């Protein structure tokens, strides 16, 4: 028997849902994988039956109650998504808080320590001028060296390899025709 990857995934999802059903029948609590599988399996079946999207999402939130879950599952699964086949075609179904409200200090929560964190401590800092000579806005990401930026961006910076002095994962927008003075930090390492 030859199955497409989508068919294989659907059967695996159903197997996980069956495990969840067996556990619930004997009064056992569900962990995140089987709880997610159960909800997603139901979503796929309701979609197959042609229920409207909004009704599928509403029903999905009632499949598993918090008292049927191991502690922390609701916070560990703040949302779920599954591609379901409706009569009109495949649709990505997104369900926020499928197992109830998420707590700020639950599993996987990021808790910032008090105080300030020094970014790239001890590295040389300076300022640079970025001038966008292009027709569109240009985004400059946190860790891109200034000598590797879009050629439409004219850079006036100190000698050496520098990047923006901003937190990792952030970026600055330089609008078309705009000129901006930015803080930069010397890139460390041996490149």
XYZ file of C-alpha atoms in Angstrom:
191
model
C 0.000 0.000 0.000
C 1.386 3.375 -0.976
C 0.348 6.395 1.073
C 1.108 10.037 0.444
C 2.893 11.912 3.233
C -0.395 13.681 4.008
C -2.200 10.334 4.349
C 0.571 8.987 6.584
C 0.342 12.060 8.834
C -3.437 11.739 9.051
C -3.184 8.097 10.125
C -0.494 8.917 12.700
C -2.695 11.702 14.076
C -5.603 9.272 14.347
C -3.388 6.762 16.209
C -2.430 9.446 18.737
C -6.095 10.367 19.140
C -7.018 6.729 19.758
C -4.376 6.549 22.477
C -5.934 9.642 24.068
C -9.416 8.097 23.897
C -8.163 4.884 25.562
C -6.519 6.871 28.360
C -9.645 8.953 28.936
C -11.809 5.786 29.061
C -9.778 4.443 31.978
C -9.635 7.830 33.721
C -5.984 8.605 32.972
C -4.813 12.162 32.345
C -3.558 13.283 28.941
C -0.171 14.775 28.192
C 0.328 17.375 25.475
C 1.014 15.042 22.494
C -2.082 12.892 22.872
C -4.323 15.839 23.836
C -3.223 17.724 20.723
C -3.708 14.597 18.589
C -7.242 14.124 19.924
C -8.300 17.712 19.237
C -6.701 17.713 15.782
C -8.342 14.381 14.904
C -11.753 15.777 15.818
C -11.070 18.942 13.803
C -10.202 16.858 10.744
C -13.385 14.805 11.080
C -15.631 17.849 11.538
C -14.030 19.455 8.489
C -14.570 16.231 6.513
C -18.239 16.354 7.547
C -18.509 19.918 6.216
C -19.039 21.863 9.430
C -18.333 25.606 9.089
C -14.846 26.750 10.078
C -16.041 28.893 13.006
C -18.015 25.974 14.437
C -15.013 23.648 14.095
C -12.841 26.093 16.052
C -15.509 26.566 18.747
C -16.007 22.812 19.153
C -12.256 22.197 19.280
C -11.968 24.172 22.517
C -14.424 21.799 24.235
C -12.884 18.437 23.233
C -10.595 18.188 26.271
C -11.179 19.898 29.616
C -8.391 21.050 31.917
C -9.286 18.385 34.497
C -8.437 15.730 31.877
C -4.887 17.057 31.426
C -1.574 16.676 33.195
C -0.674 19.912 34.977
C 0.903 22.478 32.674
C -0.464 21.231 29.331
C -2.678 24.298 28.797
C 0.321 26.600 29.188
C 2.581 24.356 27.111
C 0.100 24.419 24.196
C -1.066 28.038 23.807
C -2.424 27.273 20.322
C -2.609 24.495 17.792
C -2.890 24.302 14.028
C -3.890 21.483 11.743
C -4.525 21.385 8.006
C -8.012 19.947 7.579
C -9.792 18.876 4.416
C -13.156 20.622 4.090
C -15.495 19.853 1.153
C -14.217 23.023 -0.561
C -10.509 22.217 0.008
C -7.729 22.202 2.585
C -7.760 24.900 5.245
C -5.317 25.580 8.059
C -7.399 25.534 11.245
C -5.905 27.614 14.067
C -7.231 27.268 17.622
C -6.035 29.671 20.310
C -6.055 28.375 23.901
C -7.397 24.917 22.983
C -7.104 23.749 26.608
C -8.008 26.955 28.414
C -6.126 30.071 29.408
C -2.351 30.102 29.397
C -0.625 31.106 32.633
C 2.331 33.467 32.491
C 4.495 31.179 34.629
C 3.578 27.804 33.121
C 5.889 25.340 31.371
C 8.025 26.980 28.723
C 7.467 30.453 30.138
C 10.289 32.939 29.758
C 10.926 34.818 32.959
C 13.262 37.766 32.778
C 15.590 38.377 35.672
C 15.497 41.698 37.449
C 17.975 44.339 36.370
C 19.708 45.223 33.142
C 21.627 42.927 30.818
C 24.685 44.323 29.066
C 24.697 43.545 25.350
C 28.132 42.684 23.922
C 29.973 43.863 27.060
C 33.454 45.221 26.540
C 33.089 45.671 22.776
C 33.953 48.922 21.034
C 30.938 51.102 20.309
C 30.459 53.956 17.851
C 27.860 55.584 15.632
C 27.284 55.155 11.913
C 25.145 56.951 9.357
C 22.897 54.887 7.106
C 21.447 56.614 4.017
C 18.844 54.769 1.963
C 19.347 55.797 -1.675
C 16.746 53.304 -2.920
C 13.037 53.564 -3.673
C 11.889 51.193 -0.919
C 12.356 50.956 2.829
C 15.263 48.745 3.927
C 15.312 46.745 7.149
C 18.679 46.218 8.827
C 18.770 43.175 11.122
C 20.621 43.017 14.417
C 23.538 40.808 13.413
C 24.200 41.738 9.781
C 27.638 43.303 9.370
C 27.455 46.853 8.060
C 29.704 45.924 5.132
C 27.163 43.294 3.983
C 24.052 45.491 3.778
C 21.822 46.185 0.789
C 23.877 48.166 -1.778
C 21.177 50.869 -1.855
C 22.148 51.680 1.726
C 25.157 54.014 1.913
C 27.058 53.375 5.132
C 29.404 55.837 6.836
C 30.944 53.902 9.719
C 34.259 53.570 11.538
C 36.936 51.192 10.187
C 36.449 47.523 10.995
C 33.485 45.161 11.176
C 30.479 46.568 13.005
C 26.802 45.701 13.366
C 23.818 47.518 14.857
C 23.962 47.865 18.643
C 20.460 46.477 19.196
C 19.147 43.303 20.886
C 19.390 40.063 18.888
C 16.440 39.416 16.615
C 15.462 43.058 16.226
C 15.846 45.314 13.208
C 15.734 48.973 12.218
C 13.808 50.365 9.265
C 15.424 52.965 7.044
C 12.775 54.560 4.827
C 13.431 55.319 1.167
C 15.545 58.478 0.906
C 16.014 58.688 4.676
C 19.276 59.097 6.539
C 19.640 57.741 10.043
C 22.404 57.867 12.663
C 22.580 54.540 14.521
C 24.560 53.040 17.376
C 26.902 50.226 16.291
C 29.107 47.698 18.063
C 32.255 45.961 16.857
C 31.703 42.362 15.799
C 33.637 39.888 17.922
C 35.149 36.586 16.904
C 37.735 35.615 14.361
C 36.272 36.156 10.899
